[in-house]
XYZ file of C-alpha atoms in Angstrom:
434
model
C 54.898 73.450 102.185
C 57.519 75.160 100.084
C 56.749 78.667 101.267
C 56.096 77.579 104.862
C 59.263 75.524 105.049
C 61.436 78.431 103.891
C 62.249 80.246 107.100
C 59.081 79.292 109.071
C 58.283 76.750 111.775
C 57.283 73.249 110.708
C 53.897 72.532 112.265
C 52.526 68.984 112.233
C 48.944 70.190 111.849
C 49.934 71.912 108.584
C 51.755 68.944 107.056
C 48.625 67.131 105.912
C 47.614 69.959 103.571
C 51.165 70.380 102.298
C 52.153 66.717 102.142
C 52.354 66.612 98.350
C 54.903 69.467 98.288
C 57.610 67.427 100.008
C 58.805 65.676 96.800
C 59.205 69.086 95.150
C 61.345 70.223 98.030
C 63.367 67.005 97.935
C 63.978 67.521 94.241
C 65.318 71.019 94.923
C 67.931 69.429 97.153
C 69.724 67.999 94.148
C 67.950 64.634 93.645
C 67.955 63.273 90.092
C 64.698 62.762 88.206
C 64.679 58.912 88.656
C 65.351 59.345 92.360
C 62.539 61.876 92.600
C 60.074 59.552 90.839
C 60.926 56.660 93.184
C 60.620 59.000 96.137
C 57.168 60.170 94.990
C 55.945 56.607 94.285
C 57.026 55.348 97.694
C 55.429 58.362 99.361
C 52.051 57.763 97.661
C 52.079 54.043 98.468
C 52.745 54.629 102.134
C 50.088 57.324 102.233
C 47.447 54.938 100.824
C 48.357 52.197 103.282
C 48.249 54.448 106.326
C 45.037 56.131 105.240
C 44.639 58.547 108.118
C 45.705 62.140 108.584
C 47.593 61.817 111.881
C 49.733 58.993 110.537
C 50.351 60.888 107.313
C 51.313 63.949 109.266
C 53.809 61.960 111.310
C 55.211 60.426 108.149
C 55.435 63.848 106.560
C 57.378 65.206 109.499
C 59.781 62.276 109.285
C 60.309 62.908 105.586
C 60.959 66.559 106.244
C 63.624 65.656 108.788
C 65.134 63.207 106.320
C 65.170 65.945 103.686
C 66.948 68.241 106.108
C 69.583 65.571 106.681
C 69.910 65.131 102.917
C 70.471 68.882 102.548
C 73.339 68.751 105.044
C 74.866 65.729 103.263
C 74.725 67.449 99.875
C 76.280 70.605 101.324
C 79.296 68.606 102.533
C 79.666 66.331 99.509
C 79.074 68.982 96.840
C 78.745 72.592 98.049
C 77.856 73.807 94.573
C 74.818 71.539 94.484
C 73.457 72.611 97.845
C 70.957 75.477 97.626
C 69.588 77.587 100.484
C 66.046 76.882 101.564
C 64.899 80.448 101.066
C 65.831 83.212 98.663
C 66.764 85.768 101.305
C 67.140 83.994 104.633
C 68.177 80.744 106.281
C 65.600 78.355 107.765
C 64.731 78.551 111.427
C 63.494 75.530 113.325
C 61.775 75.266 116.692
C 58.358 75.229 118.327
C 56.075 78.215 117.722
C 56.972 81.020 120.108
C 59.992 79.165 121.482
C 63.721 79.550 121.091
C 65.273 78.835 117.722
C 68.706 78.340 116.194
C 69.557 80.142 112.974
C 71.817 78.461 110.449
C 75.039 80.438 110.026
C 75.198 82.627 106.913
C 77.935 81.865 104.381
C 81.226 83.703 104.866
C 81.472 86.930 102.836
C 83.621 86.983 99.735
C 87.219 88.091 100.164
C 86.578 91.210 98.103
C 83.914 92.376 100.538
C 86.609 92.740 103.194
C 89.280 94.244 100.930
C 87.657 96.691 98.536
C 85.526 99.715 99.341
C 81.786 99.402 98.632
C 80.848 99.774 94.956
C 84.465 99.416 93.781
C 84.595 98.699 90.024
C 86.009 95.535 88.481
C 88.784 97.394 86.672
C 90.724 100.646 86.596
C 92.613 102.127 83.658
C 95.811 103.832 84.807
C 96.090 107.435 83.631
C 98.779 110.066 83.882
C 98.569 111.675 87.296
C 97.626 108.458 89.097
C 99.725 107.356 92.069
C 99.990 104.012 93.802
C 98.670 105.566 96.984
C 95.833 107.277 95.117
C 94.710 103.982 93.578
C 95.041 102.190 96.918
C 93.090 104.817 98.838
C 90.387 104.913 96.170
C 89.622 101.196 96.045
C 91.050 99.522 99.171
C 89.622 99.688 102.670
C 93.212 99.525 103.965
C 95.476 101.293 101.445
C 98.661 100.085 103.142
C 97.893 96.457 102.212
C 99.187 96.869 98.643
C 101.683 93.937 98.894
C 98.996 91.539 100.132
C 96.485 92.617 97.491
C 99.088 92.149 94.737
C 100.419 88.954 96.355
C 103.957 90.328 96.345
C 106.904 88.621 97.994
C 109.713 90.348 99.886
C 111.993 90.503 96.860
C 109.305 92.278 94.854
C 108.818 94.757 97.701
C 112.560 95.501 97.878
C 112.667 96.082 94.107
C 109.638 98.315 93.510
C 107.457 97.222 90.634
C 106.289 99.822 88.189
C 102.880 100.524 86.685
C 102.401 102.710 83.617
C 99.598 104.882 82.210
C 97.393 102.924 79.864
C 97.662 99.657 81.776
C 94.498 98.013 83.073
C 94.227 97.000 86.729
C 91.761 94.196 87.482
C 89.978 94.069 90.841
C 89.033 90.475 91.653
C 86.097 90.553 94.049
C 86.188 86.772 94.574
C 89.796 86.561 95.773
C 90.259 90.098 97.081
C 93.297 90.699 94.844
C 94.434 93.117 92.150
C 96.441 92.342 89.030
C 97.455 93.803 85.697
C 95.704 92.714 82.536
C 98.029 91.742 79.676
C 99.354 94.607 77.555
C 97.574 93.138 74.543
C 94.015 92.115 75.442
C 93.436 88.387 74.804
C 90.662 87.069 72.612
C 87.273 86.796 74.297
C 87.525 83.015 74.274
C 90.807 83.037 76.197
C 91.015 83.475 79.962
C 92.638 86.618 81.323
C 96.205 85.858 82.405
C 97.253 87.296 85.774
C 100.378 89.434 85.640
C 102.258 91.343 88.316
C 103.539 94.895 87.837
C 106.921 94.614 86.146
C 109.898 96.846 85.417
C 110.371 98.081 81.865
C 113.946 99.173 81.276
C 114.320 102.554 79.604
C 110.870 103.867 80.467
C 111.037 103.864 84.266
C 110.507 107.630 84.303
C 107.065 107.111 82.752
C 105.865 104.902 85.601
C 103.356 106.367 88.022
C 104.927 107.324 91.378
C 103.851 106.116 94.794
C 102.867 109.612 95.910
C 102.690 112.995 94.076
C 106.233 113.541 92.784
C 105.982 117.333 92.699
C 105.356 117.404 96.458
C 108.611 115.607 97.298
C 110.865 116.274 94.287
C 113.283 118.642 96.112
C 113.822 115.919 98.733
C 114.889 113.403 96.092
C 117.884 115.397 94.792
C 118.725 117.944 97.489
C 120.263 117.493 100.932
C 117.619 117.794 103.609
C 119.363 116.370 106.669
C 123.026 116.430 107.628
C 124.474 114.105 110.239
C 126.149 116.042 113.097
C 129.538 114.412 112.367
C 129.268 115.077 108.633
C 128.371 118.700 109.304
C 131.627 119.191 111.210
C 133.872 117.738 108.488
C 132.036 118.801 105.304
C 133.930 121.022 102.821
C 133.084 124.705 103.219
C 133.148 127.751 100.974
C 136.119 129.937 101.979
C 136.107 132.617 99.288
C 135.647 133.673 95.704
C 137.549 135.553 93.072
C 135.504 138.718 93.273
C 132.134 138.661 95.051
C 130.827 138.077 98.563
C 127.320 136.970 97.553
C 127.579 134.396 94.821
C 125.287 133.123 92.069
C 125.328 130.874 88.968
C 128.518 131.129 86.910
C 130.698 132.407 89.737
C 133.820 130.546 90.854
C 134.326 129.642 94.493
C 137.105 128.130 96.591
C 136.453 125.406 99.134
C 138.483 123.680 101.837
C 137.933 120.625 103.979
C 137.629 116.867 103.512
C 137.309 116.477 99.752
C 137.322 113.227 97.787
C 138.905 113.880 94.351
C 136.496 111.350 92.844
C 133.584 113.667 93.650
C 132.891 116.143 90.872
C 129.388 117.433 91.629
C 128.393 119.032 94.919
C 125.268 120.486 96.451
C 125.717 123.683 98.429
C 123.751 124.025 101.647
C 123.567 126.072 104.830
C 123.157 124.261 108.140
C 119.687 124.837 109.525
C 118.089 124.087 112.839
C 118.991 121.039 114.858
C 116.397 118.287 115.019
C 116.054 117.132 118.608
C 114.303 113.978 119.677
C 111.377 115.076 121.903
C 111.730 111.860 123.884
C 115.375 112.255 125.010
C 116.552 115.628 123.580
C 119.230 113.948 121.429
C 120.350 115.861 118.322
C 119.296 113.626 115.424
C 120.761 115.846 112.691
C 120.687 119.305 111.161
C 118.170 120.306 108.547
C 119.934 121.595 105.454
C 118.866 124.756 103.633
C 119.542 124.011 99.966
C 121.357 126.859 98.176
C 122.451 125.462 94.832
C 124.834 123.174 92.932
C 128.475 123.442 91.941
C 130.979 121.471 89.858
C 134.674 120.955 90.602
C 136.866 122.629 87.973
C 140.278 122.272 89.642
C 141.625 119.928 92.270
C 143.837 121.050 95.114
C 143.675 122.405 98.623
C 141.726 124.614 98.409
C 139.897 123.241 95.364
C 137.938 125.316 92.860
C 134.293 124.971 91.822
C 131.949 126.780 89.472
C 128.386 127.393 90.626
C 126.003 125.806 88.130
C 122.679 126.803 89.710
C 121.335 128.608 92.750
C 118.139 128.536 94.734
C 119.414 131.141 97.210
C 122.535 133.274 97.250
C 125.671 131.446 98.357
C 128.078 133.070 100.801
C 131.308 132.374 102.681
C 130.936 129.599 105.259
C 128.288 127.617 103.405
C 128.886 123.857 103.184
C 129.223 121.297 100.420
C 127.856 117.766 100.244
C 128.306 115.283 97.410
C 125.399 115.287 94.956
C 123.461 112.044 94.685
C 121.363 110.643 91.815
C 117.648 111.258 92.037
C 116.001 108.682 94.247
C 113.156 106.463 93.097
C 109.576 107.589 93.595
C 108.095 104.092 93.327
C 107.702 102.612 96.776
C 105.215 99.939 97.707
C 102.625 101.369 100.177
C 102.760 99.050 103.159
C 102.634 98.753 106.921
C 105.947 98.086 108.729
C 106.621 94.435 109.541
C 107.130 95.283 113.212
C 105.673 97.764 115.670
C 107.269 101.167 115.113
C 106.031 104.304 116.819
C 107.451 107.702 117.612
C 106.995 111.455 117.471
C 106.995 114.188 114.836
C 110.079 116.350 115.401
C 109.724 119.000 112.706
C 107.446 120.389 110.002
C 109.338 121.260 106.843
C 109.292 124.969 106.081
C 109.327 126.078 109.682
C 105.549 126.390 110.044
C 103.777 125.613 113.310
C 101.064 123.347 111.907
C 100.869 121.000 108.935
C 98.075 119.626 106.789
C 97.617 117.442 103.755
C 100.541 117.280 101.268
C 102.983 118.796 103.748
C 106.192 117.134 104.874
C 107.133 116.205 108.434
C 110.271 114.744 110.010
C 109.983 111.695 112.279
C 112.303 110.624 115.113
C 112.643 107.116 113.719
C 114.847 106.047 110.813
C 116.674 103.118 109.261
C 118.169 102.198 112.630
C 114.666 101.403 113.885
C 113.579 99.618 110.684
C 111.785 102.446 108.857
C 111.794 102.074 105.059
C 110.508 104.166 102.134
C 106.893 103.186 101.493
C 105.993 102.637 105.131
C 102.604 104.040 106.092
C 101.963 105.409 109.582
C 98.884 106.584 111.428
C 99.166 110.135 112.769
C 97.814 110.696 116.274
C 97.120 114.056 117.875
C 99.149 114.139 121.083
C 96.722 114.300 123.979
C 97.061 117.623 125.757
C 97.074 118.004 129.525
C 94.142 119.780 131.147
C 93.392 120.837 134.710
C 90.244 119.215 136.039
C 88.495 121.371 138.651
C 85.158 119.583 138.512
C 85.780 117.408 141.574
C 87.185 119.602 144.259
C 90.960 120.099 144.213
C 92.470 120.827 140.757
C 94.023 117.791 139.101
C 96.103 117.533 135.917
C 94.791 114.948 133.460
C 96.318 114.028 130.101
C 93.718 113.427 127.426
C 94.097 110.344 125.175
C 95.808 110.477 121.778
C 93.349 110.650 118.867
C 93.791 109.301 115.330
C 94.181 112.251 112.971
C 95.217 110.832 109.593
C 97.892 108.942 107.655
C 101.347 109.691 106.258
C 103.679 108.022 103.767
C 107.455 107.736 104.329
C 109.495 108.593 101.220
C 113.043 109.278 102.452
C 114.938 107.637 105.279
C 118.143 108.531 107.118
C 119.767 106.675 109.991
C 117.829 108.295 112.824
C 115.290 110.441 110.965
C 112.784 109.862 108.187
C 110.592 112.201 106.164
C 106.932 111.544 105.422
C 104.247 113.197 103.317
C 100.908 113.719 105.048
C 98.298 112.014 102.861
C 95.119 112.879 104.745
C 94.231 114.386 108.110
C 91.109 115.533 109.901
C 92.866 118.292 111.832
C 96.199 120.148 112.002
C 99.403 118.210 112.708
C 101.875 119.742 115.172
C 105.385 118.987 116.366
C 105.211 116.374 119.118
C 102.256 114.472 117.659
C 102.602 110.717 117.706
C 102.674 108.160 114.915
C 102.353 104.388 114.910
C 101.954 101.386 112.640
C 98.373 101.102 111.253
């Protein structure tokens, strides 16, 4: 009866031969030993009184149905006590050859929907790791870092740091990740769940969100100048001796200067970034030339060039230097629908690939924040269809091409690093929330 009952039809003409197996099945449903003995005694007594196979078969079928009801009761009252009828499948009931109704399989564990197949239970952070790298390696949706770490909005606004040597635990039951304690507990003690936390004084040792070397110039150098700022920014008007200037040379500058500002970056206005949707000038890309320090106030004021990336000349502009920005942003999807177009590829190239930087026509004004992840879509090109008589222009659909990670945001423009793509990215391609 045991093997037949597990996933096969219950046939009355088979019950007589398998009648004695019903108590064993009833016991597997969670009945205690005294209950099982009483059940077996009552079953034998009734069998002797009835004394004929058809009646015993009918009784057996009734007991089977009662056992099925008992299984359902145990499942509700104590899920841990309820066991499936078969080792690999759920039971199916119904007449031979007729329709049947399969019992629903249990819901998959949370981890099955969060982590990639064969993800380990733990990961030791090493130098060179990034938050995005860890997310993409173990999570089916890398942008769900806040949900996996159970972070609140305050924790997202103040990026939490993770350091080499720390142990990340992947909980397959709950579909979450956490940090193990710095000092491993004794084997008899439960592991305490911790969230990534800030350690003052060693922030520079924390792993970044994305490869720092790919975006480092963007964290300290001017990359975009607002049109109004470009008009009023201080400008280099001359030098003591030379026309082309380098480190150590003194220069004179005029324009709107705040005496409180001591350190400047020197840049040359580059191409205008125009919104492909309305042709608005969103800003001017800045060509970084070097850095200079104010040595004498006045109008004009005097500066000494401290470093150069390119030669500085008359007419170049100054912008106040800013501290290096953080590289620890939480990888996440925007809270609202944000979509737009790629307006520029940094470096002036026609096509971009992985680890290259692109400018987007959406910024802080539209709700873009550092750490936001966007899907890149190849902009569907327009073709001429001549297959059905008269030629007809048809625009092909946009196709998903990869993902990018926003790391610096201005008012109307943001910059993103392409994390992975299946094909080249071009100016005009679309992006949207994943």
